[in-house]
Structure formats: structure tokens, C-alpha cells
Amino acid sequence: MKFIFSAAFCLAVLLAPFTSANAADNTKIGYGQGVATDDKNRPCDAVSFNEMYGRLGAYALSNDESRIIITFDQGYENGYTAKILDTLKEKNVQAVFFLTGDYAKKEHELVKRMIDEGHILGNHSMNHSSLPTISEHDAEEEIMSLHNYVLNNYGYEMQYFRAPCGEYSEQVLETIQKCGYKTLFWSYAYVDWQLKSQPEPQTALKKLTDSAHGGEILLLHSVSSTNAEILGQLIDSLRDMGYRV
């Protein structure tokens, strides 16, 4: 029997700082990290992004200001995902895991566990290609080939897309929407993916709690030993601050 997943909450996206693209053109825009925040500690660029691209199903913040959504990009496995899943299960947290094609094909047991334990699978493209640098046809193939692989092999229909390397254009956002997806980026990320230069646990925890804001989509990478170590503390700290996680 096929299992078709429907997300239980509204997600959204942040790309900061943002540079406006010409209407429906394919000028590549890369992500950064803005520093200006409003009186709710939300990145100001996130609000602007919602206003600019919400019509294309791309968002910078979720509508639920009481909640923080934890997401992981799953490009390859580094031995920490099982521990991360253990912590999420212990803390009763639903996360979003954005899969590449390579991960979906190689890590069947972990992906199945994500589904079985109630997490959301997101589409991070079949080959982690920069979509603005390829044709519209090839961009559709990057999205839909992984969509169909996960549907056929796991009985799961993905609904959310995260652009590889955070690179997009207005044309790409239109293509993603045409494929039936919402585009999700993040409102906070820090350099956690460099395996030989992992952040110190307490430094990382402070950065993550200091940046917390309602409607946040937090980007983490499961290859990070630091993230695996501090995840339980982070969830407890965010809840102590009054957020639902």
C-alpha cells in the first residue's frame, strides 16, 4: 500500500540577503546570511522575501510564530543520522529531512526510519545540481526524477523542495511550483558542514539560541558531529524559551 504523506504544519523559507531577480528570468541568485532583525528577532530579509516570492510558493518564514522547525540537508551519510533520529524520537520532535538522490538510493533503512517515525521528507534534487545553471527541462528532471523515485520506492509523496546550494532564480521558483512543490530555504544556518572544522558545542548552542525566532526554519546538516551532540540540549533550550519545536 502506498503511503502518501500530508504535512501537518505550514513551513517556510529564508534566503538572506536577497537580491531581486528580473521577472521570470533565470539570473542565478545565491544565498547569504543577513544580520538585521526586527523586534521579534526575525531576519528582516526573510519578511521581504515572503512578500516578493510568496506568490510562487517560496517563503522565508512560517506563519506560525510560536514554532521553530528543524530541518536537515541529507547529501550523504556520516554516521550521525541514527543518533539524531534517536534524539528527535526521545524529544517528540518532527523534523524535515531534505534528501538528494544519492542519499535516497543508498540509505534505505534510514529513510524508511524517517518515514516510520513521522518525519517529513523533502526533495533536494536528484544530483544536487544548481538549477539556474541548467535548462528548464533538466531542472524539472532533477526535481521529478527524485520525486518519482521516492514515491515508487518508499510510497511517499514529497511536497517541499530545497534548492541545492540555496541557488535560485525567479524562473526556477516558477518551475518548482509547476512541479507541485513549495520552495523552502531557511532563516538561520551556521557553518556546520565542514567535517575538519566543527563548531565547539557550546559556541554552536549559543549561536542557535541567540538567533531563535518565531516561524524560524533552522538549517542543520546531519554530517555534523556537533549537531548530533547538542541537538537534545538545543531542543530543550528552545522549549524553555517558549517555542514549540
C-alpha positions as protocol buffer text, in pm:
chain_id: "A"
residue {
  index: 1
  type: MET
  ca { x: 0 y: 0 z: 0 }
}
residue {
  index: 2
  type: LYS
  ca { x: 133 y: 342 z: -89 }
}
residue {
  index: 3
  type: PHE
  ca { x: 177 y: 588 z: 197 }
}
residue {
  index: 4
  type: ILE
  ca { x: 105 y: 948 z: 90 }
}
residue {
  index: 5
  type: PHE
  ca { x: 224 y: 1199 z: 348 }
}
residue {
  index: 6
  type: SER
  ca { x: 48 y: 1529 z: 411 }
}
residue {
  index: 7
  type: ALA
  ca { x: 245 y: 1782 z: 618 }
}
residue {
  index: 8
  type: ALA
  ca { x: 76 y: 1886 z: 940 }
}
residue {
  index: 9
  type: PHE
  ca { x: 212 y: 2235 z: 958 }
}
residue {
  index: 10
  type: CYS
  ca { x: 294 y: 2532 z: 740 }
}
residue {
  index: 11
  type: LEU
  ca { x: 661 y: 2562 z: 652 }
}
residue {
  index: 12
  type: ALA
  ca { x: 852 y: 2850 z: 501 }
}
residue {
  index: 13
  type: VAL
  ca { x: 1185 y: 2972 z: 382 }
}
residue {
  index: 14
  type: LEU
  ca { x: 1464 y: 3225 z: 432 }
}
residue {
  index: 15
  type: LEU
  ca { x: 1730 y: 3338 z: 195 }
}
residue {
  index: 16
  type: ALA
  ca { x: 1934 y: 3633 z: 319 }
}
residue {
  index: 17
  type: PRO
  ca { x: 2043 y: 3875 z: 199 }
}
residue {
  index: 18
  type: PHE
  ca { x: 1820 y: 3873 z: -109 }
}
residue {
  index: 19
  type: THR
  ca { x: 1873 y: 4028 z: -449 }
}
residue {
  index: 20
  type: SER
  ca { x: 1566 y: 4078 z: -663 }
}
residue {
  index: 21
  type: ALA
  ca { x: 1558 y: 3893 z: -994 }
}
residue {
  index: 22
  type: ASN
  ca { x: 1401 y: 4029 z: -1311 }
}
residue {
  index: 23
  type: ALA
  ca { x: 1053 y: 3890 z: -1372 }
}
residue {
  index: 24
  type: ALA
  ca { x: 1071 y: 3524 z: -1468 }
}
residue {
  index: 25
  type: ASP
  ca { x: 1434 y: 3546 z: -1572 }
}
residue {
  index: 26
  type: ASN
  ca { x: 1695 y: 3285 z: -1491 }
}
residue {
  index: 27
  type: THR
  ca { x: 1958 y: 3503 z: -1327 }
}
residue {
  index: 28
  type: LYS
  ca { x: 2121 y: 3294 z: -1057 }
}
residue {
  index: 29
  type: ILE
  ca { x: 2083 y: 3429 z: -705 }
}
residue {
  index: 30
  type: GLY
  ca { x: 2286 y: 3283 z: -423 }
}
residue {
  index: 31
  type: TYR
  ca { x: 2201 y: 3283 z: -55 }
}
residue {
  index: 32
  type: GLY
  ca { x: 2383 y: 3458 z: 225 }
}
residue {
  index: 33
  type: GLN
  ca { x: 2308 y: 3535 z: 586 }
}
residue {
  index: 34
  type: GLY
  ca { x: 2154 y: 3866 z: 681 }
}
residue {
  index: 35
  type: VAL
  ca { x: 2221 y: 4026 z: 1018 }
}
residue {
  index: 36
  type: ALA
  ca { x: 1944 y: 4286 z: 1054 }
}
residue {
  index: 37
  type: THR
  ca { x: 1650 y: 4166 z: 1265 }
}
residue {
  index: 38
  type: ASP
  ca { x: 1313 y: 4310 z: 1360 }
}
residue {
  index: 39
  type: ASP
  ca { x: 1165 y: 4348 z: 1708 }
}
residue {
  index: 40
  type: LYS
  ca { x: 1077 y: 3977 z: 1708 }
}
residue {
  index: 41
  type: ASN
  ca { x: 1437 y: 3874 z: 1626 }
}
residue {
  index: 42
  type: ARG
  ca { x: 1328 y: 3767 z: 1275 }
}
residue {
  index: 43
  type: PRO
  ca { x: 1573 y: 3838 z: 991 }
}
residue {
  index: 44
  type: CYS
  ca { x: 1431 y: 4143 z: 811 }
}
residue {
  index: 45
  type: ASP
  ca { x: 1524 y: 3997 z: 473 }
}
residue {
  index: 46
  type: ALA
  ca { x: 1301 y: 3698 z: 542 }
}
residue {
  index: 47
  type: VAL
  ca { x: 993 y: 3918 z: 563 }
}
residue {
  index: 48
  type: SER
  ca { x: 1089 y: 4087 z: 235 }
}
residue {
  index: 49
  type: PHE
  ca { x: 1142 y: 3751 z: 70 }
}
residue {
  index: 50
  type: ASN
  ca { x: 792 y: 3635 z: 166 }
}
residue {
  index: 51
  type: GLU
  ca { x: 644 y: 3949 z: 14 }
}
residue {
  index: 52
  type: MET
  ca { x: 844 y: 3908 z: -306 }
}
residue {
  index: 53
  type: TYR
  ca { x: 814 y: 3535 z: -372 }
}
residue {
  index: 54
  type: GLY
  ca { x: 520 y: 3407 z: -170 }
}
residue {
  index: 55
  type: ARG
  ca { x: 312 y: 3414 z: -489 }
}
residue {
  index: 56
  type: LEU
  ca { x: 549 y: 3149 z: -626 }
}
residue {
  index: 57
  type: GLY
  ca { x: 512 y: 2923 z: -324 }
}
residue {
  index: 58
  type: ALA
  ca { x: 852 y: 3025 z: -184 }
}
residue {
  index: 59
  type: TYR
  ca { x: 871 y: 3157 z: 171 }
}
residue {
  index: 60
  type: ALA
  ca { x: 1115 y: 3296 z: 422 }
}
residue {
  index: 61
  type: LEU
  ca { x: 925 y: 3237 z: 743 }
}
residue {
  index: 62
  type: SER
  ca { x: 644 y: 3011 z: 854 }
}
residue {
  index: 63
  type: ASN
  ca { x: 309 y: 3162 z: 952 }
}
residue {
  index: 64
  type: ASP
  ca { x: 331 y: 3002 z: 1294 }
}
residue {
  index: 65
  type: GLU
  ca { x: 532 y: 3242 z: 1511 }
}
residue {
  index: 66
  type: SER
  ca { x: 512 y: 3008 z: 1810 }
}
residue {
  index: 67
  type: ARG
  ca { x: 706 y: 2734 z: 1634 }
}
residue {
  index: 68
  type: ILE
  ca { x: 1063 y: 2660 z: 1526 }
}
residue {
  index: 69
  type: ILE
  ca { x: 1105 y: 2399 z: 1254 }
}
residue {
  index: 70
  type: ILE
  ca { x: 1425 y: 2194 z: 1243 }
}
residue {
  index: 71
  type: THR
  ca { x: 1546 y: 2080 z: 903 }
}
residue {
  index: 72
  type: PHE
  ca { x: 1843 y: 1871 z: 791 }
}
residue {
  index: 73
  type: ASP
  ca { x: 2007 y: 1855 z: 450 }
}
residue {
  index: 74
  type: GLN
  ca { x: 2093 y: 1492 z: 367 }
}
residue {
  index: 75
  type: GLY
  ca { x: 2357 y: 1487 z: 96 }
}
residue {
  index: 76
  type: TYR
  ca { x: 2549 y: 1188 z: 228 }
}
residue {
  index: 77
  type: GLU
  ca { x: 2569 y: 982 z: 544 }
}
residue {
  index: 78
  type: ASN
  ca { x: 2841 y: 1039 z: 803 }
}
residue {
  index: 79
  type: GLY
  ca { x: 2722 y: 812 z: 1079 }
}
residue {
  index: 80
  type: TYR
  ca { x: 2523 y: 1062 z: 1288 }
}
residue {
  index: 81
  type: THR
  ca { x: 2171 y: 1038 z: 1147 }
}
residue {
  index: 82
  type: ALA
  ca { x: 2067 y: 742 z: 1362 }
}
residue {
  index: 83
  type: LYS
  ca { x: 2171 y: 935 z: 1676 }
}
residue {
  index: 84
  type: ILE
  ca { x: 1983 y: 1241 z: 1551 }
}
residue {
  index: 85
  type: LEU
  ca { x: 1673 y: 1030 z: 1494 }
}
residue {
  index: 86
  type: ASP
  ca { x: 1709 y: 882 z: 1843 }
}
residue {
  index: 87
  type: THR
  ca { x: 1713 y: 1232 z: 1993 }
}
residue {
  index: 88
  type: LEU
  ca { x: 1418 y: 1351 z: 1786 }
}
residue {
  index: 89
  type: LYS
  ca { x: 1220 y: 1047 z: 1896 }
}
residue {
  index: 90
  type: GLU
  ca { x: 1313 y: 1099 z: 2261 }
}
residue {
  index: 91
  type: LYS
  ca { x: 1212 y: 1467 z: 2244 }
}
residue {
  index: 92
  type: ASN
  ca { x: 900 y: 1401 z: 2034 }
}
residue {
  index: 93
  type: VAL
  ca { x: 1010 y: 1637 z: 1754 }
}
residue {
  index: 94
  type: GLN
  ca { x: 907 y: 1615 z: 1389 }
}
residue {
  index: 95
  type: ALA
  ca { x: 1188 y: 1735 z: 1159 }
}
residue {
  index: 96
  type: VAL
  ca { x: 1225 y: 1778 z: 785 }
}
residue {
  index: 97
  type: PHE
  ca { x: 1497 y: 1583 z: 601 }
}
residue {
  index: 98
  type: PHE
  ca { x: 1587 y: 1708 z: 253 }
}
residue {
  index: 99
  type: LEU
  ca { x: 1721 y: 1415 z: 52 }
}
residue {
  index: 100
  type: THR
  ca { x: 1941 y: 1403 z: -255 }
}
residue {
  index: 101
  type: GLY
  ca { x: 1900 y: 1118 z: -500 }
}
residue {
  index: 102
  type: ASP
  ca { x: 2222 y: 954 z: -385 }
}
residue {
  index: 103
  type: TYR
  ca { x: 2104 y: 951 z: -24 }
}
residue {
  index: 104
  type: ALA
  ca { x: 1760 y: 817 z: -113 }
}
residue {
  index: 105
  type: LYS
  ca { x: 1917 y: 532 z: -310 }
}
residue {
  index: 106
  type: LYS
  ca { x: 2192 y: 436 z: -64 }
}
residue {
  index: 107
  type: GLU
  ca { x: 2036 y: 487 z: 279 }
}
residue {
  index: 108
  type: HIS
  ca { x: 1716 y: 288 z: 253 }
}
residue {
  index: 109
  type: GLU
  ca { x: 1692 y: 191 z: 621 }
}
residue {
  index: 110
  type: LEU
  ca { x: 1748 y: 546 z: 748 }
}
residue {
  index: 111
  type: VAL
  ca { x: 1500 y: 694 z: 503 }
}
residue {
  index: 112
  type: LYS
  ca { x: 1243 y: 430 z: 595 }
}
residue {
  index: 113
  type: ARG
  ca { x: 1301 y: 509 z: 962 }
}
residue {
  index: 114
  type: MET
  ca { x: 1243 y: 882 z: 895 }
}
residue {
  index: 115
  type: ILE
  ca { x: 907 y: 799 z: 740 }
}
residue {
  index: 116
  type: ASP
  ca { x: 810 y: 543 z: 1005 }
}
residue {
  index: 117
  type: GLU
  ca { x: 889 y: 787 z: 1287 }
}
residue {
  index: 118
  type: GLY
  ca { x: 674 y: 1062 z: 1138 }
}
residue {
  index: 119
  type: HIS
  ca { x: 930 y: 1299 z: 989 }
}
residue {
  index: 120
  type: ILE
  ca { x: 884 y: 1489 z: 664 }
}
residue {
  index: 121
  type: LEU
  ca { x: 1094 y: 1408 z: 358 }
}
residue {
  index: 122
  type: GLY
  ca { x: 1190 y: 1697 z: 133 }
}
residue {
  index: 123
  type: ASN
  ca { x: 1332 y: 1700 z: -219 }
}
residue {
  index: 124
  type: HIS
  ca { x: 1690 y: 1835 z: -253 }
}
residue {
  index: 125
  type: SER
  ca { x: 1716 y: 1729 z: -623 }
}
residue {
  index: 126
  type: MET
  ca { x: 1842 y: 1409 z: -776 }
}
residue {
  index: 127
  type: ASN
  ca { x: 2202 y: 1524 z: -834 }
}
residue {
  index: 128
  type: HIS
  ca { x: 2233 y: 1839 z: -619 }
}
residue {
  index: 129
  type: SER
  ca { x: 2255 y: 2050 z: -933 }
}
residue {
  index: 130
  type: SER
  ca { x: 2242 y: 2430 z: -937 }
}
residue {
  index: 131
  type: LEU
  ca { x: 1905 y: 2470 z: -1107 }
}
residue {
  index: 132
  type: PRO
  ca { x: 1961 y: 2819 z: -1255 }
}
residue {
  index: 133
  type: THR
  ca { x: 2261 y: 2686 z: -1449 }
}
residue {
  index: 134
  type: ILE
  ca { x: 2069 y: 2416 z: -1637 }
}
residue {
  index: 135
  type: SER
  ca { x: 1774 y: 2417 z: -1876 }
}
residue {
  index: 136
  type: GLU
  ca { x: 1416 y: 2430 z: -1752 }
}
residue {
  index: 137
  type: HIS
  ca { x: 1363 y: 2077 z: -1883 }
}
residue {
  index: 138
  type: ASP
  ca { x: 1667 y: 1950 z: -1693 }
}
residue {
  index: 139
  type: ALA
  ca { x: 1557 y: 2135 z: -1379 }
}
residue {
  index: 140
  type: GLU
  ca { x: 1220 y: 1962 z: -1395 }
}
residue {
  index: 141
  type: GLU
  ca { x: 1401 y: 1630 z: -1436 }
}
residue {
  index: 142
  type: GLU
  ca { x: 1618 y: 1699 z: -1130 }
}
residue {
  index: 143
  type: ILE
  ca { x: 1303 y: 1754 z: -925 }
}
residue {
  index: 144
  type: MET
  ca { x: 1065 y: 1495 z: -1064 }
}
residue {
  index: 145
  type: SER
  ca { x: 1308 y: 1206 z: -1107 }
}
residue {
  index: 146
  type: LEU
  ca { x: 1375 y: 1212 z: -732 }
}
residue {
  index: 147
  type: HIS
  ca { x: 1006 y: 1272 z: -660 }
}
residue {
  index: 148
  type: ASN
  ca { x: 911 y: 962 z: -856 }
}
residue {
  index: 149
  type: TYR
  ca { x: 1196 y: 752 z: -714 }
}
residue {
  index: 150
  type: VAL
  ca { x: 1086 y: 823 z: -355 }
}
residue {
  index: 151
  type: LEU
  ca { x: 720 y: 769 z: -442 }
}
residue {
  index: 152
  type: ASN
  ca { x: 788 y: 438 z: -618 }
}
residue {
  index: 153
  type: ASN
  ca { x: 1038 y: 301 z: -368 }
}
residue {
  index: 154
  type: TYR
  ca { x: 906 y: 436 z: -37 }
}
residue {
  index: 155
  type: GLY
  ca { x: 539 y: 506 z: -112 }
}
residue {
  index: 156
  type: TYR
  ca { x: 594 y: 867 z: -1 }
}
residue {
  index: 157
  type: GLU
  ca { x: 497 y: 1178 z: -195 }
}
residue {
  index: 158
  type: MET
  ca { x: 722 y: 1476 z: -121 }
}
residue {
  index: 159
  type: GLN
  ca { x: 583 y: 1831 z: -119 }
}
residue {
  index: 160
  type: TYR
  ca { x: 874 y: 2058 z: -23 }
}
residue {
  index: 161
  type: PHE
  ca { x: 1186 y: 2143 z: -224 }
}
residue {
  index: 162
  type: ARG
  ca { x: 1512 y: 2295 z: -107 }
}
residue {
  index: 163
  type: ALA
  ca { x: 1733 y: 2444 z: -377 }
}
residue {
  index: 164
  type: PRO
  ca { x: 2084 y: 2296 z: -387 }
}
residue {
  index: 165
  type: CYS
  ca { x: 2339 y: 2545 z: -251 }
}
residue {
  index: 166
  type: GLY
  ca { x: 2050 y: 2788 z: -200 }
}
residue {
  index: 167
  type: GLU
  ca { x: 2082 y: 2897 z: -563 }
}
residue {
  index: 168
  type: TYR
  ca { x: 1765 y: 3004 z: -739 }
}
residue {
  index: 169
  type: SER
  ca { x: 1609 y: 3238 z: -991 }
}
residue {
  index: 170
  type: GLU
  ca { x: 1254 y: 3353 z: -1045 }
}
residue {
  index: 171
  type: GLN
  ca { x: 1226 y: 3109 z: -1336 }
}
residue {
  index: 172
  type: VAL
  ca { x: 1349 y: 2827 z: -1112 }
}
residue {
  index: 173
  type: LEU
  ca { x: 1090 y: 2914 z: -846 }
}
residue {
  index: 174
  type: GLU
  ca { x: 822 y: 2903 z: -1114 }
}
residue {
  index: 175
  type: THR
  ca { x: 947 y: 2564 z: -1233 }
}
residue {
  index: 176
  type: ILE
  ca { x: 944 y: 2424 z: -880 }
}
residue {
  index: 177
  type: GLN
  ca { x: 589 y: 2550 z: -830 }
}
residue {
  index: 178
  type: LYS
  ca { x: 483 y: 2400 z: -1163 }
}
residue {
  index: 179
  type: CYS
  ca { x: 614 y: 2064 z: -1038 }
}
residue {
  index: 180
  type: GLY
  ca { x: 370 y: 2089 z: -746 }
}
residue {
  index: 181
  type: TYR
  ca { x: 623 y: 2190 z: -480 }
}
residue {
  index: 182
  type: LYS
  ca { x: 667 y: 2468 z: -228 }
}
residue {
  index: 183
  type: THR
  ca { x: 1023 y: 2602 z: -206 }
}
residue {
  index: 184
  type: LEU
  ca { x: 1181 y: 2613 z: 139 }
}
residue {
  index: 185
  type: PHE
  ca { x: 1510 y: 2769 z: 236 }
}
residue {
  index: 186
  type: TRP
  ca { x: 1597 y: 2867 z: 595 }
}
residue {
  index: 187
  type: SER
  ca { x: 1603 y: 3159 z: 832 }
}
residue {
  index: 188
  type: TYR
  ca { x: 1915 y: 3056 z: 1017 }
}
residue {
  index: 189
  type: ALA
  ca { x: 2217 y: 2844 z: 936 }
}
residue {
  index: 190
  type: TYR
  ca { x: 2574 y: 2839 z: 1052 }
}
residue {
  index: 191
  type: VAL
  ca { x: 2883 y: 2667 z: 914 }
}
residue {
  index: 192
  type: ASP
  ca { x: 2827 y: 2316 z: 1046 }
}
residue {
  index: 193
  type: TRP
  ca { x: 2916 y: 2102 z: 742 }
}
residue {
  index: 194
  type: GLN
  ca { x: 3296 y: 2133 z: 741 }
}
residue {
  index: 195
  type: LEU
  ca { x: 3398 y: 1799 z: 886 }
}
residue {
  index: 196
  type: LYS
  ca { x: 3752 y: 1902 z: 982 }
}
residue {
  index: 197
  type: SER
  ca { x: 3640 y: 2226 z: 1143 }
}
residue {
  index: 198
  type: GLN
  ca { x: 3338 y: 2150 z: 1357 }
}
residue {
  index: 199
  type: PRO
  ca { x: 3199 y: 2430 z: 1578 }
}
residue {
  index: 200
  type: GLU
  ca { x: 3257 y: 2397 z: 1950 }
}
residue {
  index: 201
  type: PRO
  ca { x: 2937 y: 2258 z: 2106 }
}
residue {
  index: 202
  type: GLN
  ca { x: 2869 y: 2544 z: 2345 }
}
residue {
  index: 203
  type: THR
  ca { x: 2956 y: 2805 z: 2082 }
}
residue {
  index: 204
  type: ALA
  ca { x: 2715 y: 2643 z: 1839 }
}
residue {
  index: 205
  type: LEU
  ca { x: 2443 y: 2613 z: 2103 }
}
residue {
  index: 206
  type: LYS
  ca { x: 2475 y: 2983 z: 2189 }
}
residue {
  index: 207
  type: LYS
  ca { x: 2456 y: 3086 z: 1824 }
}
residue {
  index: 208
  type: LEU
  ca { x: 2145 y: 2878 z: 1774 }
}
residue {
  index: 209
  type: THR
  ca { x: 1963 y: 3001 z: 2082 }
}
residue {
  index: 210
  type: ASP
  ca { x: 2064 y: 3366 z: 2031 }
}
residue {
  index: 211
  type: SER
  ca { x: 1924 y: 3357 z: 1678 }
}
residue {
  index: 212
  type: ALA
  ca { x: 1596 y: 3184 z: 1769 }
}
residue {
  index: 213
  type: HIS
  ca { x: 1280 y: 3349 z: 1636 }
}
residue {
  index: 214
  type: GLY
  ca { x: 919 y: 3253 z: 1583 }
}
residue {
  index: 215
  type: GLY
  ca { x: 849 y: 3094 z: 1248 }
}
residue {
  index: 216
  type: GLU
  ca { x: 1216 y: 3002 z: 1213 }
}
residue {
  index: 217
  type: ILE
  ca { x: 1328 y: 2732 z: 975 }
}
residue {
  index: 218
  type: LEU
  ca { x: 1659 y: 2612 z: 1110 }
}
residue {
  index: 219
  type: LEU
  ca { x: 1903 y: 2452 z: 867 }
}
residue {
  index: 220
  type: LEU
  ca { x: 2134 y: 2187 z: 1008 }
}
residue {
  index: 221
  type: HIS
  ca { x: 2346 y: 1919 z: 840 }
}
residue {
  index: 222
  type: SER
  ca { x: 2337 y: 1565 z: 972 }
}
residue {
  index: 223
  type: VAL
  ca { x: 2707 y: 1516 z: 887 }
}
residue {
  index: 224
  type: SER
  ca { x: 2796 y: 1743 z: 1180 }
}
residue {
  index: 225
  type: SER
  ca { x: 2920 y: 1572 z: 1496 }
}
residue {
  index: 226
  type: THR
  ca { x: 2847 y: 1892 z: 1687 }
}
residue {
  index: 227
  type: ASN
  ca { x: 2483 y: 1898 z: 1583 }
}
residue {
  index: 228
  type: ALA
  ca { x: 2437 y: 1537 z: 1684 }
}
residue {
  index: 229
  type: GLU
  ca { x: 2590 y: 1615 z: 2024 }
}
residue {
  index: 230
  type: ILE
  ca { x: 2392 y: 1930 z: 2108 }
}
residue {
  index: 231
  type: LEU
  ca { x: 2055 y: 1853 z: 1946 }
}
residue {
  index: 232
  type: GLY
  ca { x: 1885 y: 1743 z: 2268 }
}
residue {
  index: 233
  type: GLN
  ca { x: 2014 y: 2047 z: 2458 }
}
residue {
  index: 234
  type: LEU
  ca { x: 1905 y: 2274 z: 2173 }
}
residue {
  index: 235
  type: ILE
  ca { x: 1550 y: 2138 z: 2172 }
}
residue {
  index: 236
  type: ASP
  ca { x: 1523 y: 2177 z: 2550 }
}
residue {
  index: 237
  type: SER
  ca { x: 1661 y: 2532 z: 2535 }
}
residue {
  index: 238
  type: LEU
  ca { x: 1421 y: 2640 z: 2260 }
}
residue {
  index: 239
  type: ARG
  ca { x: 1128 y: 2498 z: 2452 }
}
residue {
  index: 240
  type: ASP
  ca { x: 1246 y: 2677 z: 2769 }
}
residue {
  index: 241
  type: MET
  ca { x: 1236 y: 2998 z: 2561 }
}
residue {
  index: 242
  type: GLY
  ca { x: 869 y: 2934 z: 2492 }
}
residue {
  index: 243
  type: TYR
  ca { x: 886 y: 2792 z: 2139 }
}
residue {
  index: 244
  type: ARG
  ca { x: 718 y: 2477 z: 2014 }
}
residue {
  index: 245
  type: VAL
  ca { x: 970 y: 2256 z: 1835 }
}
